[in-house]
Short mmCIF file of C-alpha atoms in Angstrom, two decimals:
data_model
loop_
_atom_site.label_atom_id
_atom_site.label_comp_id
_atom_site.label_asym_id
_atom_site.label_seq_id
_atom_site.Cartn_x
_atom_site.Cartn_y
_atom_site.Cartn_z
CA UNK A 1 -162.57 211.19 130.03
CA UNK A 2 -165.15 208.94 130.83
CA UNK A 3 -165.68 205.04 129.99
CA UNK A 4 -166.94 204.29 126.52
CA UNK A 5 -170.64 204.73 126.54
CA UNK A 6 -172.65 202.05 125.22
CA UNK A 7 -176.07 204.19 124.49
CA UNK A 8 -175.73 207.62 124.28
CA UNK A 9 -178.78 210.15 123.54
CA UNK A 10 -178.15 212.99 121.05
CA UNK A 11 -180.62 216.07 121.88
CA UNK A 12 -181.68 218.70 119.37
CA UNK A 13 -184.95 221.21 118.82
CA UNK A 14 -185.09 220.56 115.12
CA UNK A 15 -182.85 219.92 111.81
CA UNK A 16 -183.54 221.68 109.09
CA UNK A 17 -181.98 220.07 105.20
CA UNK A 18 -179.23 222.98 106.61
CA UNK A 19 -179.12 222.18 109.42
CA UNK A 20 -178.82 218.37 109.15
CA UNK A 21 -175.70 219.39 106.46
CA UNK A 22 -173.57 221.51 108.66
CA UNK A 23 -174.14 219.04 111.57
CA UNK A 24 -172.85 215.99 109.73
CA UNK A 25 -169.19 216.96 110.86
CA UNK A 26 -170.35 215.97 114.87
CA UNK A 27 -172.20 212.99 113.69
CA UNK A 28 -169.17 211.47 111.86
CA UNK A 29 -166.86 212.77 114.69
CA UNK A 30 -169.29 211.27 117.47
CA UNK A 31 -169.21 207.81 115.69
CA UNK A 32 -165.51 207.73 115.53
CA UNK A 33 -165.36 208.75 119.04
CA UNK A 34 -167.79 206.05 120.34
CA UNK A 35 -167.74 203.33 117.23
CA UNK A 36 -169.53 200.34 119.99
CA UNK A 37 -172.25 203.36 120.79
CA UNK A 38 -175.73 202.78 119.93
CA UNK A 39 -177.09 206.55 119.26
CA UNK A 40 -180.29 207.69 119.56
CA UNK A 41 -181.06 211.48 118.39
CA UNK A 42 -183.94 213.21 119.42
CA UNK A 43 -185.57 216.14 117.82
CA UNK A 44 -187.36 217.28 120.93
CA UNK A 45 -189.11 220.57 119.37
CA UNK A 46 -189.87 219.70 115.72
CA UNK A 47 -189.01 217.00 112.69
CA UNK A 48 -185.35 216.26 111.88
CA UNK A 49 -184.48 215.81 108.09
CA UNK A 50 -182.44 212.50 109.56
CA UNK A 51 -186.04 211.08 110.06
CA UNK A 52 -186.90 211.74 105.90
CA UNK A 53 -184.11 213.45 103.44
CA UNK A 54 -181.00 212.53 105.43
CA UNK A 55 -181.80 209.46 106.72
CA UNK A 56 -179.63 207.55 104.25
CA UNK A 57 -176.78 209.65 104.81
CA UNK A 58 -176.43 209.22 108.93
CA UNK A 59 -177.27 205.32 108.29
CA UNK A 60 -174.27 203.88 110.17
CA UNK A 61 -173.96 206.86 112.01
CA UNK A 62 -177.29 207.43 113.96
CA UNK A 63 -178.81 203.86 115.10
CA UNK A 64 -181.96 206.09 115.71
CA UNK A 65 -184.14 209.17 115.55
CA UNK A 66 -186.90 210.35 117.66
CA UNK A 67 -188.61 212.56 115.57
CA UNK A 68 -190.77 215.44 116.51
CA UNK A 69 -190.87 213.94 120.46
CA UNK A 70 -192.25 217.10 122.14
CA UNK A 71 -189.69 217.22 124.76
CA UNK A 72 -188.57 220.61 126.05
CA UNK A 73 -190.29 223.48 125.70
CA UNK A 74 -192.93 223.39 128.59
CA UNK A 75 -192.30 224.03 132.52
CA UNK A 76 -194.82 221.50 133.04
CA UNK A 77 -192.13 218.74 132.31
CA UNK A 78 -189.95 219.45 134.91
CA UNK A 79 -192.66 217.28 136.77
CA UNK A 80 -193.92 214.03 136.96
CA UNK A 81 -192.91 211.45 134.49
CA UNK A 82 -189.41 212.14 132.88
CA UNK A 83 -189.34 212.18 128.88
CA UNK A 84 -188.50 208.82 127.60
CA UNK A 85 -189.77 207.32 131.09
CA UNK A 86 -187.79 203.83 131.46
CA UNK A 87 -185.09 204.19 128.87
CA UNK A 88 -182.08 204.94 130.24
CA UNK A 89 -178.45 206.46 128.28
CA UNK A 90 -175.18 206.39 129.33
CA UNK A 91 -174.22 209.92 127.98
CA UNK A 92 -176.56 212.73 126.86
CA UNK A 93 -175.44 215.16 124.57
CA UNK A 94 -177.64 218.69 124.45
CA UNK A 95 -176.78 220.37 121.77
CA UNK A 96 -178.56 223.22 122.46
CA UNK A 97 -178.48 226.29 125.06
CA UNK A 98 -181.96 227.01 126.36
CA UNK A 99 -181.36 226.46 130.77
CA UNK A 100 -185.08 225.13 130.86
CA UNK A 101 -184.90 223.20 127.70
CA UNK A 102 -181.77 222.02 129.10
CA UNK A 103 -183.14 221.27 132.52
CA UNK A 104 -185.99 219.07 131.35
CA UNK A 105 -183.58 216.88 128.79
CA UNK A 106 -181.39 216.35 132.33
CA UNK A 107 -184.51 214.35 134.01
CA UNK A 108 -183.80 211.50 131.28
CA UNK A 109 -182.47 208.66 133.01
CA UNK A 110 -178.46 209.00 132.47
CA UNK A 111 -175.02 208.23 133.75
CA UNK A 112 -173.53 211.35 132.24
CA UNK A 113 -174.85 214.71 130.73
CA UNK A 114 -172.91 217.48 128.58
CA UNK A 115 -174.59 220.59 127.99
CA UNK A 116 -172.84 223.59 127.15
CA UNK A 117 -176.62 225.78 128.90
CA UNK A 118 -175.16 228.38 131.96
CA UNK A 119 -171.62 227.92 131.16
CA UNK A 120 -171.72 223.93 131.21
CA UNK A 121 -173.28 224.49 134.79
CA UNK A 122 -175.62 221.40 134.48
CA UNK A 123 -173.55 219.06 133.01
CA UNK A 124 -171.57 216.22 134.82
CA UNK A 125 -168.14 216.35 132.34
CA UNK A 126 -166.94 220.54 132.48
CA UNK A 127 -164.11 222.13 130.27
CA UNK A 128 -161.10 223.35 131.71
CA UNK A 129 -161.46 226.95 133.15
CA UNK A 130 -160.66 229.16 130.58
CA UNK A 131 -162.39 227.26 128.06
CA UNK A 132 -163.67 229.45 125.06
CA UNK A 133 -166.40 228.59 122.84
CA UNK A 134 -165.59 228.39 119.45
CA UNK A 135 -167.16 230.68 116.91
CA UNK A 136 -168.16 228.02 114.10
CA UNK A 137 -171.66 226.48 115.41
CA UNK A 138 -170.38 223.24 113.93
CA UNK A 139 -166.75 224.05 116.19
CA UNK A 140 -169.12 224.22 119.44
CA UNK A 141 -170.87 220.78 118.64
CA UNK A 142 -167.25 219.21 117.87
CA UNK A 143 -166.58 220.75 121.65
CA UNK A 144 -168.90 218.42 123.19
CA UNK A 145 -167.53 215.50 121.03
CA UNK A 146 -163.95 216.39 122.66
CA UNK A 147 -165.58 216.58 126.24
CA UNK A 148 -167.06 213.58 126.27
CA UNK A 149 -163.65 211.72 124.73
CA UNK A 150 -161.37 213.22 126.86
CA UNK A 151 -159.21 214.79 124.07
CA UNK A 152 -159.40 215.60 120.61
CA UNK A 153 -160.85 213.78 118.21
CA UNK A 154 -158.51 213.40 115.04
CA UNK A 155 -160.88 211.39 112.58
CA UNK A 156 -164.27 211.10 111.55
CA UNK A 157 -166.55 208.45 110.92
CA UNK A 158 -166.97 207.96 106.99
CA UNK A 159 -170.52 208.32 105.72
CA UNK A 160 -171.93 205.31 103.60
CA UNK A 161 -173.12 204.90 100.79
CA UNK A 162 -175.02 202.09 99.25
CA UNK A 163 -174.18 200.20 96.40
CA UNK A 164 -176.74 201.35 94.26
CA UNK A 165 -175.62 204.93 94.92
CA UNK A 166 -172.33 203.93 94.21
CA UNK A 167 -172.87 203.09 91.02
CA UNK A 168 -175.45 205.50 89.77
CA UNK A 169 -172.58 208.19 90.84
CA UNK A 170 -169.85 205.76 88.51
CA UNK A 171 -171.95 205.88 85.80
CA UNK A 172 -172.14 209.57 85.78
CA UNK A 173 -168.49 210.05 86.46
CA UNK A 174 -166.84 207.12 85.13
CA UNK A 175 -163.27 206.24 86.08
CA UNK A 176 -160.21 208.04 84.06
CA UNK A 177 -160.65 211.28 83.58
CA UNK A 178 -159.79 213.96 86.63
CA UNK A 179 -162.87 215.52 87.53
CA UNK A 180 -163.15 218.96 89.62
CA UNK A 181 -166.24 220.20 91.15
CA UNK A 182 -168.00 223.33 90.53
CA UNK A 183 -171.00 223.92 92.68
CA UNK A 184 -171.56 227.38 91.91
CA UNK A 185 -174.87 227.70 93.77
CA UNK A 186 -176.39 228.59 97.40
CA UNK A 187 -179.54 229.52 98.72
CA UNK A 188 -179.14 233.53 98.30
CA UNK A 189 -177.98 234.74 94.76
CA UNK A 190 -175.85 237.44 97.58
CA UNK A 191 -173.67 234.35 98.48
CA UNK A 192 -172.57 233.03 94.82
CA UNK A 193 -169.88 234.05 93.41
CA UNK A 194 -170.49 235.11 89.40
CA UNK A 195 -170.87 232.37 87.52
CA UNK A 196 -168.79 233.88 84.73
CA UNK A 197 -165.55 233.38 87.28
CA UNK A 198 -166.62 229.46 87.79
CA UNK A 199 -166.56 229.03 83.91
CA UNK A 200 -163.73 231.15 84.05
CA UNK A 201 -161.99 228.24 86.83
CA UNK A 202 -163.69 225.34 84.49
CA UNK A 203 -162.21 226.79 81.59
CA UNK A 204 -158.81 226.58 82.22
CA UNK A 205 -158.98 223.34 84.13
CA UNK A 206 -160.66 222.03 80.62
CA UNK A 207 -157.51 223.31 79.27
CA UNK A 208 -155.28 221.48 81.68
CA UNK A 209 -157.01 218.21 80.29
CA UNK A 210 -159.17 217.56 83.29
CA UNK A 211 -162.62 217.26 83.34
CA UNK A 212 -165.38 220.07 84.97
CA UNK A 213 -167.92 219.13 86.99
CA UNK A 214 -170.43 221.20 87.38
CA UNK A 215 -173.45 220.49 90.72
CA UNK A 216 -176.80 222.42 89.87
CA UNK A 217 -179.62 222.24 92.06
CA UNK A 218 -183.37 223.29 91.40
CA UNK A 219 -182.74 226.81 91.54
CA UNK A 220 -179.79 227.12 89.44
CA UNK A 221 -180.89 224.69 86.38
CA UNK A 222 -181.31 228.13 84.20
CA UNK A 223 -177.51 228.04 84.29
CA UNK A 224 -176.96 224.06 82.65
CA UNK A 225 -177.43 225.73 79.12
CA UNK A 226 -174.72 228.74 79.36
CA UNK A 227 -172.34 226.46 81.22
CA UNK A 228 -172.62 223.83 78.66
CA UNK A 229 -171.76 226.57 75.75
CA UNK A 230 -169.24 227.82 77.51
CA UNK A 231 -167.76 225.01 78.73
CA UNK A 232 -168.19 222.11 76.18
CA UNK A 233 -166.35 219.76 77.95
CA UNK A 234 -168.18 219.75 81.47
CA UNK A 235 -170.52 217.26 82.53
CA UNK A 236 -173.60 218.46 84.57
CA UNK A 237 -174.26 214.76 86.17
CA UNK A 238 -177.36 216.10 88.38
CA UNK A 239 -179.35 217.01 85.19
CA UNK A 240 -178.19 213.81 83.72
CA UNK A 241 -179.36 211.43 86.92
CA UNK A 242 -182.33 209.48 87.31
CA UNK A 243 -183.10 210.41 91.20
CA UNK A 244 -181.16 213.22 92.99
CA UNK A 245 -180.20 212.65 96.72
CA UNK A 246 -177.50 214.42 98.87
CA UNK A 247 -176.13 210.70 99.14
CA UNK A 248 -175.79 210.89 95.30
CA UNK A 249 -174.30 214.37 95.13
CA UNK A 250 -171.49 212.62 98.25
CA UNK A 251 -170.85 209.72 95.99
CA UNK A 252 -170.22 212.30 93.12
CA UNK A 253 -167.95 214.25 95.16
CA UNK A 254 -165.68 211.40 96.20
CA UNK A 255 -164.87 210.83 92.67
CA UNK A 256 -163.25 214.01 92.13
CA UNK A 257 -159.57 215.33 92.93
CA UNK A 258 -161.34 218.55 94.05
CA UNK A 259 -164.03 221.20 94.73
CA UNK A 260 -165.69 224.67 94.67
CA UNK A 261 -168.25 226.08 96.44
CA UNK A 262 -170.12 228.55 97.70
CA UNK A 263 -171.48 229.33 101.48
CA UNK A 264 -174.25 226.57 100.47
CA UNK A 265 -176.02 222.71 101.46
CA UNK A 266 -173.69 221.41 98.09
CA UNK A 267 -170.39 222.92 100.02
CA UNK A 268 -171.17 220.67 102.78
CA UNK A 269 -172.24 217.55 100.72
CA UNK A 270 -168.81 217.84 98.79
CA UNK A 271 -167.34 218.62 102.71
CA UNK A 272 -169.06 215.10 103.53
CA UNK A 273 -167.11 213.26 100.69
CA UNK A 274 -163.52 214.40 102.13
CA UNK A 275 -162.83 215.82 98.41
CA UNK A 276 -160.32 218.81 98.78
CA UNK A 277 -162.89 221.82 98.85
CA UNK A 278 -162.23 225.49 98.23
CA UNK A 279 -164.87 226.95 100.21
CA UNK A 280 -166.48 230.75 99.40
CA UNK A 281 -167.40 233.11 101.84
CA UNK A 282 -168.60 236.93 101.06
CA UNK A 283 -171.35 238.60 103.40
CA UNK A 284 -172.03 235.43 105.59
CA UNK A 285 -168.83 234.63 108.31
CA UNK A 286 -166.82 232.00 107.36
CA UNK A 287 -165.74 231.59 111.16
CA UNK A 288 -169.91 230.74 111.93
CA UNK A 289 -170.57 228.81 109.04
CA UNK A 290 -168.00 227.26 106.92
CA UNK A 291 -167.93 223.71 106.05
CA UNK A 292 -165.67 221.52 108.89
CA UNK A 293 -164.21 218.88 106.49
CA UNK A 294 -160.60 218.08 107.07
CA UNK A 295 -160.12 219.27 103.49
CA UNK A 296 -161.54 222.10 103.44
CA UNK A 297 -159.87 225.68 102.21
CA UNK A 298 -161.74 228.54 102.92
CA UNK A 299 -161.59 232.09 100.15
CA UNK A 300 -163.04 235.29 101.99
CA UNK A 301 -163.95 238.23 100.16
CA UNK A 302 -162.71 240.24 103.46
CA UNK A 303 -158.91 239.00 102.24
CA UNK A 304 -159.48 240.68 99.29
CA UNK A 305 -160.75 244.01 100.29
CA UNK A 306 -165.11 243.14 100.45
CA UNK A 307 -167.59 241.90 102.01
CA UNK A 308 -168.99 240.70 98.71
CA UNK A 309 -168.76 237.85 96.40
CA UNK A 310 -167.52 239.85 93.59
CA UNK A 311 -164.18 241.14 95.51
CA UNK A 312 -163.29 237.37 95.09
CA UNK A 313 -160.63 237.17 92.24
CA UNK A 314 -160.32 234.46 89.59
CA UNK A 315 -156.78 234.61 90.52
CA UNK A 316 -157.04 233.81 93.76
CA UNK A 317 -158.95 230.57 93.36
CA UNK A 318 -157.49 229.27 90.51
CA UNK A 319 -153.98 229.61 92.89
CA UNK A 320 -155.78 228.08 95.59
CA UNK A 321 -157.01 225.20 93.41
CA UNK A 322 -153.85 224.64 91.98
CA UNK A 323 -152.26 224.04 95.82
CA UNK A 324 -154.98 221.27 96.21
CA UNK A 325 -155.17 219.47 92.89
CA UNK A 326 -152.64 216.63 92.99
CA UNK A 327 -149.20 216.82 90.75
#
């Protein structure tokens, strides 16, 4: 364990609107580790979506982004001038692997640098021999949380949301009614299940007097007008708002009891909100990619004899939804 560090510096190549998602689980975690940090992250190869998109959701959590900084990638920089030349962190956390990428982020004036490149060879805190890497690429950034605390982190840092969020996401989901989430979407068709088995779900939670809630992105707003036939009594609140953020579709997701999703951005949005999720999983792994919320539940199609969505029966969810809705 080392002393609470008062800056640290958060490497990374790029983030992608995915990958800016699925690594919202380290943020929160590396906040709750270090609340007194200030925390810079760098995006040393490209732009990172915290910079534009995401900014509102890591505000709180990231005190600042350097976007697009050019750092890493060129022998040349192992000479001369260290990046960031008189700025100087307490801890550096590189996130990624690359030895010479790795190599050049070390010449940054620190007191203490993780980096999981040739076996944590470079860095100044080390795992325990024997260590194993987890599978889950948001598992191995939670790693380096843990090594620079000293143990396990139990908590995460929640993710705020401004008042004007707030109450665009009350007026869309007022209080009363028990909502449940249905965000039956993702960014391959291959990694939905049908949408006939989430009306089935909605269906019968309609019948159980709560309320379904159904998320629909761009690519799925073909599906508002079946749903809303099939399922009079569900309320498609992104069709229905005036600006849609993934700070809107958190605040949405903390006013439900719980969630479904696919492998998809929305699974980790409603993962973000600490709402009890039921997470899908078909042809992508689950163990790689699945949402790391402390309530999260994940369904493979491999339990149920598949690789694909289909396999996935109505049964099966509506059990597993049942476990997580309260009495």
């Amino acid at each position: 364990m080392i002393a609470p560090p008062a800056s640290i510096l958060v490497y990374v190549g790029l983030d992608a609107v995915g990958d800016g998602l699925m690594k919202l689980p380290f943020i929160r975690a590396l906040r709750a580790a270090f609340p007194a940090a200030r925390i810079t992250w760098m995006a040393g190869k490209g732009h990172s979506v915290y910079a534009g998109v995401l900014a509102p959701v890591v505000a709180g959590l990231v005190d600042e982004v350097i976007d697009d900084a050019q750092v890493g990638s060129r022998v040349v920089e192992l000479f001369g001038r260290p990046p960031l030349y008189g700025r100087r962190f307490d801890l550096i956390i590189d996130t990624q692997r690359r030895v010479l990428t790795s190599l050049i982020v070390r010449r940054i004036g620190h007191g203490n640098f993780i980096s999981a490149a040739a076996g944590f060879w470079l860095s100044t805190i080390r795992p325990s021999p024997g260590h194993r890497r987890p599978a889950a690429m948001v598992g191995q950034l939670l790693d380096l949380v843990r090594l620079a605390k000293g143990g396990a982190v139990a908590e995460a840092a929640a993710v705020s949301i401004d008042p004007a969020t707030q109450a665009a996401a009350a007026a869309l989901l007022p209080p009363g009614p028990v909502y449940v989430g249905f965000a039956p979407g993702a960014g391959g068709r291959h990694k939905c299940w049908p949408l006939d088995r989430f009306i089935a779900v909605a269906t019968a939670q309609a019948g159980h007097g709560r309320v379904p809630v159904f998320l629909l992105g761009p690519g799925e707003a073909e599906w508002a007008a079946p749903i809303a036939a099939a399922v009079p009594a569900a309320l498609l609140p992104l069709q229905a708002a005036e600006q849609v953020t993934p700070l809107l579709t958190i605040a949405l997701g903390r006013r439900m009891a719980a969630a479904i999703a696919n492998d998809s951005g929305a699974g980790h949005m409603l993962a973000a909100a600490d709402v009890p999720l039921l997470s899908l999983f078909g042809p992508t792994p689950a163990a790689k990619f699945a949402p790391a919320g402390l309530k999260t539940k994940v369904i493979r199609a491999q339990d149920h004899g598949g690789d694909s969505m289909d396999v996935i029966p109505v049964e099966a969810v509506e059990n597993a939804l049942t476990g997580v809705l309260p009495l």
